[in-house]
Short mmCIF file of C-alpha atoms in Angstrom, two decimals:
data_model
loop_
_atom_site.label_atom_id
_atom_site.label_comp_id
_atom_site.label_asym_id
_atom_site.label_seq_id
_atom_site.Cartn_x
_atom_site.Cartn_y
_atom_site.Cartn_z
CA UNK A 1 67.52 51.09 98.69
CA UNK A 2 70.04 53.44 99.93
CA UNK A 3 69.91 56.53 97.70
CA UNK A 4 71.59 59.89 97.06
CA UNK A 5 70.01 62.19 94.92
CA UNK A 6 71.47 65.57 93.53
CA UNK A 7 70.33 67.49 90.45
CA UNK A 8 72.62 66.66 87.51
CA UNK A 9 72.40 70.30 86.02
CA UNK A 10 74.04 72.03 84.57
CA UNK A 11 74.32 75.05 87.14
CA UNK A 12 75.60 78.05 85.75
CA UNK A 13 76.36 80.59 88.01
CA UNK A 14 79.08 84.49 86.77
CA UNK A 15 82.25 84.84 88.72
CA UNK A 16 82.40 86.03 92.31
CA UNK A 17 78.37 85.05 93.06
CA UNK A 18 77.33 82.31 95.33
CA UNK A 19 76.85 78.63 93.98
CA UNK A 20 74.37 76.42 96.02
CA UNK A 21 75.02 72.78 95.15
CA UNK A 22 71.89 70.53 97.36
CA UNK A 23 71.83 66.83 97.83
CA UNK A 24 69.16 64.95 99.30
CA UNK A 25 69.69 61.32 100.66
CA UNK A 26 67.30 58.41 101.76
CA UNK A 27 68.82 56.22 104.47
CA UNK A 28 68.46 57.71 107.59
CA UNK A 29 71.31 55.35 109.27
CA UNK A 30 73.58 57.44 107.42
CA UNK A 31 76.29 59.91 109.45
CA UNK A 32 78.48 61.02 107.57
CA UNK A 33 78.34 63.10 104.58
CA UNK A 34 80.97 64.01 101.89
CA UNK A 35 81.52 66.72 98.92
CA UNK A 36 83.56 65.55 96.08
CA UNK A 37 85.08 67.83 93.40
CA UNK A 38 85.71 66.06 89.98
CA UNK A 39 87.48 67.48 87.30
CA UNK A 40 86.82 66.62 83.36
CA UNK A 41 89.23 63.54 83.28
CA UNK A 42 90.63 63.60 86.90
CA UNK A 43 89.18 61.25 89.76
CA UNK A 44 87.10 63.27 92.32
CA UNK A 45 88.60 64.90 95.59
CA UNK A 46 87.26 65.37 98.88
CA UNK A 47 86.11 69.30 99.37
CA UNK A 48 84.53 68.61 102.90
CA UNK A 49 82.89 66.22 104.67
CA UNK A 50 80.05 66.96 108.01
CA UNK A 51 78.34 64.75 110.30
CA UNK A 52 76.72 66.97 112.65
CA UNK A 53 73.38 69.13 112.00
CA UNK A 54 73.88 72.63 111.21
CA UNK A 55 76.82 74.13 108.88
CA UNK A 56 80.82 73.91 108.56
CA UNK A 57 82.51 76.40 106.86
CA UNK A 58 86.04 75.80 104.79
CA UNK A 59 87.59 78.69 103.37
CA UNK A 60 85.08 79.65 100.37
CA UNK A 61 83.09 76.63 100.99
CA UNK A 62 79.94 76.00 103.50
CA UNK A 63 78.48 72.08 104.11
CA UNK A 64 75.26 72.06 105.62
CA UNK A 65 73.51 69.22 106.68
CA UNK A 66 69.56 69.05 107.86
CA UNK A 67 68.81 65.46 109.44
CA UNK A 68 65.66 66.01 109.63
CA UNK A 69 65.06 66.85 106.00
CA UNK A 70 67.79 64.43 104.80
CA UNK A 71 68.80 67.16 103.11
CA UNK A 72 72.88 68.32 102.48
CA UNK A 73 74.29 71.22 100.55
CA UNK A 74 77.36 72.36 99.91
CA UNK A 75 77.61 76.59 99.30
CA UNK A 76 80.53 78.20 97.07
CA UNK A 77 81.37 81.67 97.62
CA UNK A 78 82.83 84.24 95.10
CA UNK A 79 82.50 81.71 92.96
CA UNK A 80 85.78 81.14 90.25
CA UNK A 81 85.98 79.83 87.10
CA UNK A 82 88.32 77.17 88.31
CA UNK A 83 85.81 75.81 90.42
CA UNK A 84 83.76 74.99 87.41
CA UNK A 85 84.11 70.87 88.33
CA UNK A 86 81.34 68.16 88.56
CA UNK A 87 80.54 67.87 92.83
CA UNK A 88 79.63 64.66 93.89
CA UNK A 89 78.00 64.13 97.15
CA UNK A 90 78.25 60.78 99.06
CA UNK A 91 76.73 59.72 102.12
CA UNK A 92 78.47 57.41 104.43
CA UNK A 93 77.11 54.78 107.19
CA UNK A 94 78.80 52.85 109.91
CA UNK A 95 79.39 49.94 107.94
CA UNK A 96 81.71 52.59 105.88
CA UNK A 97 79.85 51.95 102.56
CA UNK A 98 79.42 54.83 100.88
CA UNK A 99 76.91 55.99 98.72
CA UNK A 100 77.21 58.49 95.55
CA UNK A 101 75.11 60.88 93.78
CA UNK A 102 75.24 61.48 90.16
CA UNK A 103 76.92 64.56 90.29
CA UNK A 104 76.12 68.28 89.80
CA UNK A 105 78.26 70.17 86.75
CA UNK A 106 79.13 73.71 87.45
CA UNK A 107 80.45 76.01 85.60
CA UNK A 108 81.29 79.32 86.55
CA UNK A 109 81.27 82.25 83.72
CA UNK A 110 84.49 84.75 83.75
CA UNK B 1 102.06 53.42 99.56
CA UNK B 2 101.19 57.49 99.43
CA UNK B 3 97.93 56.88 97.79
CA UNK B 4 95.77 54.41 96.31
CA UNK B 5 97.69 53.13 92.73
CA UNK B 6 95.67 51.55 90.00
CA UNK B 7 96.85 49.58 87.01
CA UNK B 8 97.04 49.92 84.10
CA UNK B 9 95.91 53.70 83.87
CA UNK B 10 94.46 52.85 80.16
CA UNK B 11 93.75 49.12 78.97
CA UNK B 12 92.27 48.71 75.65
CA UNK B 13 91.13 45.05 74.85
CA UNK B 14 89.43 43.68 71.99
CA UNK B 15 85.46 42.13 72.52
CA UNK B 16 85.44 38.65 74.40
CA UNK B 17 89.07 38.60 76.10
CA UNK B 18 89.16 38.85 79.97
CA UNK B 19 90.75 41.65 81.49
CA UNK B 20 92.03 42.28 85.04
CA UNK B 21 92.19 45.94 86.62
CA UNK B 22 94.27 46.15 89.94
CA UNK B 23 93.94 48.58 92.95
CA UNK B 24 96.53 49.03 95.62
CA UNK B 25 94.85 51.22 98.54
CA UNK B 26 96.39 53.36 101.03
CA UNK B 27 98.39 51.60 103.50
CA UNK B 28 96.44 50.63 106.59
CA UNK B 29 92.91 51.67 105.02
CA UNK B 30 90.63 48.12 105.32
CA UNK B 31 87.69 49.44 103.30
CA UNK B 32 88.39 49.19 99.39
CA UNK B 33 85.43 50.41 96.72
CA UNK B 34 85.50 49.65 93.06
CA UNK B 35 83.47 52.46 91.10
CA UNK B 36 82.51 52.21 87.23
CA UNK B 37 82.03 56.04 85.42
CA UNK B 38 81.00 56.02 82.21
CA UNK B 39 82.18 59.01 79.92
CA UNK B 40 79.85 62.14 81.40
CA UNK B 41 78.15 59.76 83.61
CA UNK B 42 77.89 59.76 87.95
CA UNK B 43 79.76 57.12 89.87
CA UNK B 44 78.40 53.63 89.53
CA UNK B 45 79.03 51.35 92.75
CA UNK B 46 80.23 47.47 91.99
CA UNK B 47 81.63 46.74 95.00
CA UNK B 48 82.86 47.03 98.72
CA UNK B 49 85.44 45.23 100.63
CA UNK B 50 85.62 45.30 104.24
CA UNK B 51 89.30 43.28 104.49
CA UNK B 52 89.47 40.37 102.78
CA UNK B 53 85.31 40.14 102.73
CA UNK B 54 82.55 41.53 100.28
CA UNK B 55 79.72 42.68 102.43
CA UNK B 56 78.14 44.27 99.29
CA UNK B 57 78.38 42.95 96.27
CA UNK B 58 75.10 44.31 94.81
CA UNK B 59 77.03 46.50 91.86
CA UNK B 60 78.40 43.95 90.02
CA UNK B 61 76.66 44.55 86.71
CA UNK B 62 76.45 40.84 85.83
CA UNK B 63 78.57 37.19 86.59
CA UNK B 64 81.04 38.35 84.11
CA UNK B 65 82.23 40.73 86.73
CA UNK B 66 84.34 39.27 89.87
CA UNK B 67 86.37 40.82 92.55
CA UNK B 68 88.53 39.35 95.18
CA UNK B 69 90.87 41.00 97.56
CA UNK B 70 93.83 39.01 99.35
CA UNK B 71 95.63 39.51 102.24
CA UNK B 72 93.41 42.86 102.99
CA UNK B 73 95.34 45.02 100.78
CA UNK B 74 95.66 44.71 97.04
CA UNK B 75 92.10 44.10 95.10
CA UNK B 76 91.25 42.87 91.51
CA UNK B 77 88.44 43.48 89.38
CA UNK B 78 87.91 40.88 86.63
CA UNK B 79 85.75 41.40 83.61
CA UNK B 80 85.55 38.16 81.76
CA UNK B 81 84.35 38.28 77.77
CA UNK B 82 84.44 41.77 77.75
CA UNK B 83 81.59 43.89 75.86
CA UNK B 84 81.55 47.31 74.16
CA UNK B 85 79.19 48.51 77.00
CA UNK B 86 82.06 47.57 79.73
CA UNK B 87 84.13 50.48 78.11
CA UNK B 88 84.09 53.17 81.20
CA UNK B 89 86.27 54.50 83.75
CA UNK B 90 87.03 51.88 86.33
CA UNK B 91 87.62 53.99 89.57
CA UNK B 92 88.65 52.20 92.85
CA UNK B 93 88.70 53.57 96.39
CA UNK B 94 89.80 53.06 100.39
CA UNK B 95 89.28 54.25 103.24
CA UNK B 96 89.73 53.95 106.97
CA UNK B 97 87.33 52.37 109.30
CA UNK B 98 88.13 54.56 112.53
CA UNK B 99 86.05 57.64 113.16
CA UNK B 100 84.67 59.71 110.29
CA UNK B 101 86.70 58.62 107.26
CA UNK B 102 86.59 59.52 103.41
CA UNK B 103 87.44 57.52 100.45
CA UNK B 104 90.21 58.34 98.74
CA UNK B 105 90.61 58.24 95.22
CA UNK B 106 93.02 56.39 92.49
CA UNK B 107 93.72 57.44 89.04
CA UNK B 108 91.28 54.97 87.77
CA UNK B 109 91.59 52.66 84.99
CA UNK B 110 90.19 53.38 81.63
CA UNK B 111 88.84 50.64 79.71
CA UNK B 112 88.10 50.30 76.13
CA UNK B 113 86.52 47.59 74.52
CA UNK B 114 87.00 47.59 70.80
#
């Protein structure tokens, strides 16, 4: 069964400090991977997505993906309270299903 | 059209009628998704169209649930005899096919079953 796993939290982490958000996944065919921010009430939005080993950075936000470890984080810098959201990471294959964690809720304290 | 467009954006119903929820996905994109998220709840797959064909239909919670999709654009979902426990966010996505794609998003469709 084609699985994404993420720690439902809650993470809290104070304004301005690093939030580490980790994902783990179980199909290895899998190539692509995606963070989703979702709001309370909104439908989620794409953050970043990475398909290649190693990290991409975006702005205040780091993906990293380990292959090997079928491992994926995503890394918020100087954190903000509006980035208090649930993330949602999905893994993707090449029949372009994709697959969906539960979510990790953040919350960032002013 | 701009973005994927769901409707309606709220549908309450009362137990046992059928409802339909409808998703129109980005112009062009041939994958369509239909998610279910119940209040403070992850995303729950139904279903995945690939055009006009289902390649996984392992979501759909039981045989009152049915999708179709015509013409490879516009999708339904169908709920027939609706329960209390179908009462969730009905969330529907697309996405391209060609190189390394993400799924974009409608406003979703919230169902309540009274």
């Amino acid at each position: 069964q084609k699985e994404v796993e993420q720690n439902s939290g809650p993470l809290s982490v104070p304004e301005g400090a690093i939030a580490s958000l980790n994902c783990t996944y179980s199909d290895r065919g899998s190539q692509s991977f995606f963070w989703y921010r979702q709001y309370s009430g909104k439908s989620p939005e794409l953050i970043m997505f990475i398909y290649s080993n190693g990290d991409k950075e975006d702005g205040r936000f780091t993906a990293q993906l380990n292959k090997a470890s079928q491992y994926v984080s995503l890394l918020i810098r100087d954190s903000q309270p509006s980035d208090s959201a649930t993330y949602l990471c999905a893994g993707g294959n090449t029949g372009n299903q994709f697959y969906f964690g539960t979510g990790t809720s953040l919350t960032v304290i002013p | 059209g701009a973005g994927v467009s769901q409707s309606p954006s709220n549908k309450v119903t009362e137990k046992g009628k059928d409802v339909e929820l409808r998703c129109d996905p980005i112009s062009g994109h041939t994958a369509l998704y239909w998610y279910r998220q119940s209040l403070g709840q992850g995303l729950e797959f139904l279903i995945y169209f690939q055009g006009n064909s289902a390649p996984d239909k392992s979501g759909l919670p039981s045989d009152r649930f049915s999708a179709e999709r015509t013409g490879g654009s516009v999708s339904t979902l169908t709920i027939q005899r609706t329960q209390q426990e179908d009462s969730a966010v009905y969330l529907c996505a697309s996405s391209s096919t060609q190189g390394v794609t993400e799924a974009f998003f409608g406003q979703g469709t919230r169902l309540t079953v009274v």
